[in-house]
Short mmCIF file of C-alpha atoms in Angstrom, two decimals:
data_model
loop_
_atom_site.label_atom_id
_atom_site.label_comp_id
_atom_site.label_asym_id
_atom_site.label_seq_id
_atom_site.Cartn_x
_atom_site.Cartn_y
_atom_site.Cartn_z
CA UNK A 1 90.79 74.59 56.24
CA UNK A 2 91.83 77.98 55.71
CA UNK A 3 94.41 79.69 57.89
CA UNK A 4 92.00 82.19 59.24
CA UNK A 5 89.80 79.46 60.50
CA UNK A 6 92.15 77.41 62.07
CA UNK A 7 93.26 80.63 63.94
CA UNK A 8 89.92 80.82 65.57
CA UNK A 9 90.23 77.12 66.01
CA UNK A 10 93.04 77.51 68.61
CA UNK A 11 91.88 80.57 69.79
CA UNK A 12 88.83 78.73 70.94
CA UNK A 13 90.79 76.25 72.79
CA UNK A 14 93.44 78.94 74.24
CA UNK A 15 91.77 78.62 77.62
CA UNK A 16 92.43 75.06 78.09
CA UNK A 17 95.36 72.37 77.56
CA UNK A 18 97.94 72.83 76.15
CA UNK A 19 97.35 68.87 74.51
CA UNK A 20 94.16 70.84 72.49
CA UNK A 21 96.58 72.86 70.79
CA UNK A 22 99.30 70.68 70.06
CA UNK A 23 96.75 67.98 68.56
CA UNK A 24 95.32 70.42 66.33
CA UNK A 25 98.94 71.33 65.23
CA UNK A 26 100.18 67.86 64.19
CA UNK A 27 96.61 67.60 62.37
CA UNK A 28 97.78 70.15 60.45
CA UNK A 29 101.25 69.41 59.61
CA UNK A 30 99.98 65.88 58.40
CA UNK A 31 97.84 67.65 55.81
CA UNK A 32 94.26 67.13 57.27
CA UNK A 33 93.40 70.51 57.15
CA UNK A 34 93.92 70.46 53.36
CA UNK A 35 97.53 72.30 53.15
CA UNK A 36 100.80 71.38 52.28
CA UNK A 37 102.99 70.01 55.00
CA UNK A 38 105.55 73.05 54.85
CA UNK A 39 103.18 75.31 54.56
CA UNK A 40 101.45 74.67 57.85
CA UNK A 41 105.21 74.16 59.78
CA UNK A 42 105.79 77.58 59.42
CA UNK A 43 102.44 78.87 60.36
CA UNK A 44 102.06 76.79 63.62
CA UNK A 45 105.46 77.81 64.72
CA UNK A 46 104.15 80.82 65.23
CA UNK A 47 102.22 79.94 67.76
CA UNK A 48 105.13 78.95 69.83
CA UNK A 49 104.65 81.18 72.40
CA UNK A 50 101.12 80.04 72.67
CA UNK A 51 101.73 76.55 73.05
CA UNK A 52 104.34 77.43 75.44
CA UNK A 53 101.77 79.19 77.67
CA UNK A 54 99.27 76.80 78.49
CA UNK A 55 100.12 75.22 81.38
CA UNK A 56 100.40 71.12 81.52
CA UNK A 57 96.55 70.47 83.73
CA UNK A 58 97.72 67.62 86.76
CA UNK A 59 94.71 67.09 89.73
CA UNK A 60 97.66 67.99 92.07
CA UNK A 61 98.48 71.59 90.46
CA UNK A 62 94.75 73.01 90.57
CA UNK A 63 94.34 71.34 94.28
CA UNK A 64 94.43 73.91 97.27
CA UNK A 65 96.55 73.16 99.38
CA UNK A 66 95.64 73.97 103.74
CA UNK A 67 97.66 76.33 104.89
CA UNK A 68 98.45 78.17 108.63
CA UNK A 69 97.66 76.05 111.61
CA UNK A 70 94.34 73.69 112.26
CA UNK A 71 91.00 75.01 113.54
CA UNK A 72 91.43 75.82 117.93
CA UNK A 73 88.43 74.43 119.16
CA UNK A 74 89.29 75.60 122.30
CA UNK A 75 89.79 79.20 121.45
CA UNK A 76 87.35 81.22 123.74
CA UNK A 77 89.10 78.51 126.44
CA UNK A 78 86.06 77.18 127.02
CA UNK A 79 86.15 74.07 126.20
CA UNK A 80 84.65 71.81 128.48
CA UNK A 81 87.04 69.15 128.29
CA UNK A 82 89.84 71.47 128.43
CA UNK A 83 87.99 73.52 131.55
CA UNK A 84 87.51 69.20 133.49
CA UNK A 85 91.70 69.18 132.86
CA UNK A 86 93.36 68.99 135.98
CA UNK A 87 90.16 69.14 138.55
CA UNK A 88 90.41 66.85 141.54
CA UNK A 89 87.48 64.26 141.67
CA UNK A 90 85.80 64.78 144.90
CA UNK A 91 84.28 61.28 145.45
CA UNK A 92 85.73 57.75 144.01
CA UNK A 93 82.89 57.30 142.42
CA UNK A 94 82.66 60.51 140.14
CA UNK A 95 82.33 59.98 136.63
CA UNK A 96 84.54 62.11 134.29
CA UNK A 97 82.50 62.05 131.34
CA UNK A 98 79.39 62.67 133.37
CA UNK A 99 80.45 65.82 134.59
CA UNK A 100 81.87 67.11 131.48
CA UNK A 101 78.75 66.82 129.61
CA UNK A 102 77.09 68.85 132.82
CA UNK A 103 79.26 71.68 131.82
CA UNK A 104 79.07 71.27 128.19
CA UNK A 105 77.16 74.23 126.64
CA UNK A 106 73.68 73.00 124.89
CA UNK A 107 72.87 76.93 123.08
CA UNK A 108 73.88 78.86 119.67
CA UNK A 109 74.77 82.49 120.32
CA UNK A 110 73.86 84.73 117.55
CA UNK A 111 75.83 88.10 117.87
CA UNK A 112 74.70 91.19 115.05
CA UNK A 113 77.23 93.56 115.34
CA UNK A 114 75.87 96.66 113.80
CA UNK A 115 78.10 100.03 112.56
CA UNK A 116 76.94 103.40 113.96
CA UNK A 117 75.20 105.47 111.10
CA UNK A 118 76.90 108.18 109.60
CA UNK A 119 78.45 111.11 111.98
CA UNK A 120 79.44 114.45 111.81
CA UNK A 121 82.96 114.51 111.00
CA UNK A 122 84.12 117.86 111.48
CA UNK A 123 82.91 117.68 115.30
CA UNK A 124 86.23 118.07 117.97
CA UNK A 125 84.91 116.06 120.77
CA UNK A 126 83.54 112.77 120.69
CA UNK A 127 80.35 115.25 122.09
CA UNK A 128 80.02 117.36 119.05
CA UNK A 129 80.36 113.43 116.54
CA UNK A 130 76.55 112.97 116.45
CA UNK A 131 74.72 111.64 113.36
CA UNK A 132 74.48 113.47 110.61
CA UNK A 133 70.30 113.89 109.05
CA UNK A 134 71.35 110.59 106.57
CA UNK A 135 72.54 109.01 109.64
CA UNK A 136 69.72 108.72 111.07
CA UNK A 137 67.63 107.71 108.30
CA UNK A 138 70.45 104.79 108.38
CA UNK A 139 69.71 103.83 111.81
CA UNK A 140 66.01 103.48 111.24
CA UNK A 141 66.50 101.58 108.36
CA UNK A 142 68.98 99.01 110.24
CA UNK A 143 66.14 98.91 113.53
CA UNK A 144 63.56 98.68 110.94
CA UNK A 145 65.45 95.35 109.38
CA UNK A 146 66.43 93.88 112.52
CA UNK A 147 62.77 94.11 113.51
CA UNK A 148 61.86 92.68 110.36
CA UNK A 149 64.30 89.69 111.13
CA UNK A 150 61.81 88.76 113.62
CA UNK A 151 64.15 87.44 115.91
CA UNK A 152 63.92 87.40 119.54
CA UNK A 153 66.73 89.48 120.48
CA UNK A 154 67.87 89.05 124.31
CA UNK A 155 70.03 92.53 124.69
CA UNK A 156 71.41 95.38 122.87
CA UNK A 157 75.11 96.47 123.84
CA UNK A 158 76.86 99.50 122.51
CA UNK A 159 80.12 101.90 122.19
CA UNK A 160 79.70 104.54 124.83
CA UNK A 161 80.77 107.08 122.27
CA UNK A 162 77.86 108.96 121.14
CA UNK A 163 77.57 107.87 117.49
CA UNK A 164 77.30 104.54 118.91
CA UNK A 165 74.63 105.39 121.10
CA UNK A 166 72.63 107.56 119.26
CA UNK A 167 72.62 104.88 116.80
CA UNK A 168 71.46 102.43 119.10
CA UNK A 169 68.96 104.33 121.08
CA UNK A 170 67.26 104.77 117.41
CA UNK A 171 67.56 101.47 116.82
CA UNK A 172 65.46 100.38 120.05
CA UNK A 173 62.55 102.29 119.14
CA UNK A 174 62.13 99.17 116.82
CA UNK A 175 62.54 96.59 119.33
CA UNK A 176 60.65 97.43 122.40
CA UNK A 177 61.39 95.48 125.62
CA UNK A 178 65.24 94.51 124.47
CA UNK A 179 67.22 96.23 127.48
CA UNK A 180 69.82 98.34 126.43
CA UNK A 181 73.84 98.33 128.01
CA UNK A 182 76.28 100.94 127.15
CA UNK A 183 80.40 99.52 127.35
CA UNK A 184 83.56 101.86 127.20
CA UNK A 185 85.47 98.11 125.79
CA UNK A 186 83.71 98.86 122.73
CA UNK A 187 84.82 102.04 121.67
CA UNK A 188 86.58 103.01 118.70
CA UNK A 189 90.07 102.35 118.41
CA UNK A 190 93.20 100.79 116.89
CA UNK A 191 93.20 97.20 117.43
CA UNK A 192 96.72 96.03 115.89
CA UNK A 193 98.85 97.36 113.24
CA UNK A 194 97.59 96.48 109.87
CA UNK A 195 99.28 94.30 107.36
CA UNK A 196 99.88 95.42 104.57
CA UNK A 197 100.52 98.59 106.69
CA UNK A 198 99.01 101.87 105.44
CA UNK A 199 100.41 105.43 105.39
CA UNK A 200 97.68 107.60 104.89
CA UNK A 201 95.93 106.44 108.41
CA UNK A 202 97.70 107.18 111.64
CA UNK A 203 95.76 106.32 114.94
CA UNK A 204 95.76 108.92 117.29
CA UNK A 205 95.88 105.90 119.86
CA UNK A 206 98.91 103.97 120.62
CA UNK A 207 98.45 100.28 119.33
CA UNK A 208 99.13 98.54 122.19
CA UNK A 209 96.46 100.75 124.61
CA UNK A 210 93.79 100.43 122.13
CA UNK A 211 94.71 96.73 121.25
CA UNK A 212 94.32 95.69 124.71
CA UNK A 213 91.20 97.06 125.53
CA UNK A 214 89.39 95.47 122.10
CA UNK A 215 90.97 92.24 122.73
CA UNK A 216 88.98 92.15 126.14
CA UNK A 217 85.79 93.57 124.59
CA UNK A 218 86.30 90.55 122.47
CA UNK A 219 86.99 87.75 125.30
CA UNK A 220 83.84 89.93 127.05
CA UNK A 221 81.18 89.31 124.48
CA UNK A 222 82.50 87.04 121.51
CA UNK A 223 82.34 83.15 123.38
CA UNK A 224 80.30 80.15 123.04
CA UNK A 225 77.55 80.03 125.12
CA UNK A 226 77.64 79.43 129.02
CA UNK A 227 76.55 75.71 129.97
CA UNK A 228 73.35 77.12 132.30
CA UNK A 229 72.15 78.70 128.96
CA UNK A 230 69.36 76.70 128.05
CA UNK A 231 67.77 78.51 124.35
CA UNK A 232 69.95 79.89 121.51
CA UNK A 233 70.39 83.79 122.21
CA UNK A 234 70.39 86.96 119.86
CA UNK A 235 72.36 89.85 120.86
CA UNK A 236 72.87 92.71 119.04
CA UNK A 237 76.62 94.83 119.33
CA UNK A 238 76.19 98.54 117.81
CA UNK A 239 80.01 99.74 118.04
CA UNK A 240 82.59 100.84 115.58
CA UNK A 241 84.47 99.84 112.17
CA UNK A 242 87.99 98.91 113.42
CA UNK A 243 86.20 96.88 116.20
CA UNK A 244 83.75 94.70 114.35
CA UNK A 245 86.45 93.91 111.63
CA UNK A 246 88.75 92.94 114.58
CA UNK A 247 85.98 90.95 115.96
CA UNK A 248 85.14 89.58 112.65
CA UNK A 249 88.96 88.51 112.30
CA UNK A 250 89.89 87.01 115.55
CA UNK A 251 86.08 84.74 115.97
CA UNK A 252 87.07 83.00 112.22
CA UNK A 253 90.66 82.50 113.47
CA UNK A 254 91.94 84.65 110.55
CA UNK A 255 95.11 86.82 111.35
CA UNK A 256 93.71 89.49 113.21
CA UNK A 257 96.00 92.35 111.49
CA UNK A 258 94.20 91.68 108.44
CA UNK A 259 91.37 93.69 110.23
CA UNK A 260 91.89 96.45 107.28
CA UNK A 261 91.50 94.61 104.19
CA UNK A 262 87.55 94.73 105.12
CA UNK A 263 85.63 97.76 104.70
CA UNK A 264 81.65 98.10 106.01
CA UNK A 265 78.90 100.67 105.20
CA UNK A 266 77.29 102.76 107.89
CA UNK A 267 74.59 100.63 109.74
CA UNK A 268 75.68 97.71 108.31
CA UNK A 269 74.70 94.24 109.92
CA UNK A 270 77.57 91.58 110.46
CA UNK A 271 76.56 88.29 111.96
CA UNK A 272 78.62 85.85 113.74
CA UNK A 273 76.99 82.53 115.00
CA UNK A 274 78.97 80.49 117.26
CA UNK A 275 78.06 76.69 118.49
CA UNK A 276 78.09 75.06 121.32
CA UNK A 277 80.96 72.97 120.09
CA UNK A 278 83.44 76.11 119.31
CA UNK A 279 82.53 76.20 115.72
CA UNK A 280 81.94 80.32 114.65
CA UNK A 281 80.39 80.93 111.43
CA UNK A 282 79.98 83.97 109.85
CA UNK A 283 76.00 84.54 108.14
CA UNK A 284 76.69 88.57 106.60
CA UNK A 285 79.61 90.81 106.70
CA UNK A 286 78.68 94.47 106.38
CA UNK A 287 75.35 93.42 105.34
CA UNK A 288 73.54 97.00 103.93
CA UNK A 289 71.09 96.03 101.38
CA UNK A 290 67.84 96.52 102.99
CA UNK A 291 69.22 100.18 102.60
CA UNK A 292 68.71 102.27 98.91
CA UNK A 293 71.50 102.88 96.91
CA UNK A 294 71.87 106.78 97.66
CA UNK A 295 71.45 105.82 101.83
CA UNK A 296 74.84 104.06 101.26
CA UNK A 297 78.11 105.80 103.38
CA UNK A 298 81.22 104.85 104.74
CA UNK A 299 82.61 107.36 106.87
#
């Protein structure tokens, strides 16, 4: 075999073991590609370097390995076993596990947190930061996909800040008879420094007044179900960015100052499921492709 060929040979084999390669090279130098012995030494020693760089393949070296702590099942401290903890029986009689399963929830809540629709930047009060002509268009487009979800949605929260609401009262038209409830916890902010930390973005905020005030939006409306609630729920969140990614970030038990490593379009649907048993799962994340290509922002 010619010298060209048996180049292609290893090339073709580059991407795997490093056994590949060194088979096909003592082939060689044994003559059973048709060349002389010292011939072939000095043209496999060339590929030295390549040999050198394929890694030896073990089960243990391509196996993830867990890392950070376990899953908290009792992270929204709701936990009905963790809630019975403690409580004085009232009667002799009382059965533990009875009472535990009384307060255990039974319902899936299904929370859509939706971005506000591009805004008018150059506005200097939160007044003057109304949507833009596109963002409207945006916020039909989400209302008109939410409708189309055909869910039956039980309320619609947003950000008291006016792109929030303007975003949401558009959004309504869609989905007559779901009440709407405007909450100052969910307005934009700066939930926790970000890691890595940036230097082109400077909250106006100070960390630790917005951080406090998203964490409780968070313990507010991100929580398994209450044990009275007897069918799964669907509850729609229009707010900001920096919230949703916190959100999005603290439900999953990620670290929370990763919160800037996501980015989400304008109108953009995340959904966060969480069961009865403390389990959160995340369906979308920024979810904009009922929207066309040129309807697409991130401002």
């Amino acid at each position: 075999m010619s010298y060209r060929k048996t180049l292609k040979l290893i090339c073709g084999f580059a991407g795997g073991s490093a056994v590949v390669v060194l088979a096909a090279a003592a082939a060689d130098s044994r003559g059973y590609f048709g060349e002389q012995r010292g011939e072939a030494a000095s043209r496999w020693s060339r590929f030295t370097v390549l040999q050198a760089a394929q890694p030896a393949w073990t089960p243990a070296s391509h196996t993830p390995a867990p890392t950070g702590h376990s899953w908290d099942f009792n992270w929204d401290k709701r936990d009905p076993s963790a809630l019975s903890n403690g409580k004085k029986k009232e009667t002799a009689t009382e059965d533990p596990s009875s009472e535990q399963d009384n307060g255990k929830p039974k319902a899936t809540r299904n929370i859509l947190l939706i971005r506000h629709s591009q805004y008018n930047l150059s506005g200097n009060s939160d007044k003057e930061r109304i949507l833009t002509p596109l963002g409207r268009e945006q916020a039909e487009l989400t209302g008109q996909r939410l409708a189309a979800l055909g869910l039956k949605y039980d309320i619609l929260i947003h950000s008291s800040m006016a792109r929030a609401t303007e975003t949401a009262n558009i959004i309504s038209k869609h989905l007559p008879g779901v009440d709407l409830l405007s909450c100052d916890l969910l307005r934009e902010g700066a939930p926790i420094e970000p890691v890595p930390p940036v230097t082109h973005w400077k909250p106006d905020a100070v960390y630790h007044e917005d951080g406090a005030r998203i964490e409780a939006a968070f313990r507010r409306y991100i929580h398994r179900a209450d044990p009275k609630q007897k069918e799964d729920s669907f509850e729609i969140i229009v707010c900001h960015a920096n919230v949703i990614r916190y959100f999005v970030c603290r439900a999953l038990q990620f670290p929370p100052e990763g919160w800037l490593r996501m980015g989400l379009n304008n109108g953009s649907i995340t959904w966060l499921t969480i069961r009865p048993s403390g389990r959160v799962a995340l369906r979308t994340l920024g979810d904009s492709g009922f929207m066309p290509p040129d309807k697409l922002t991130r401002t």
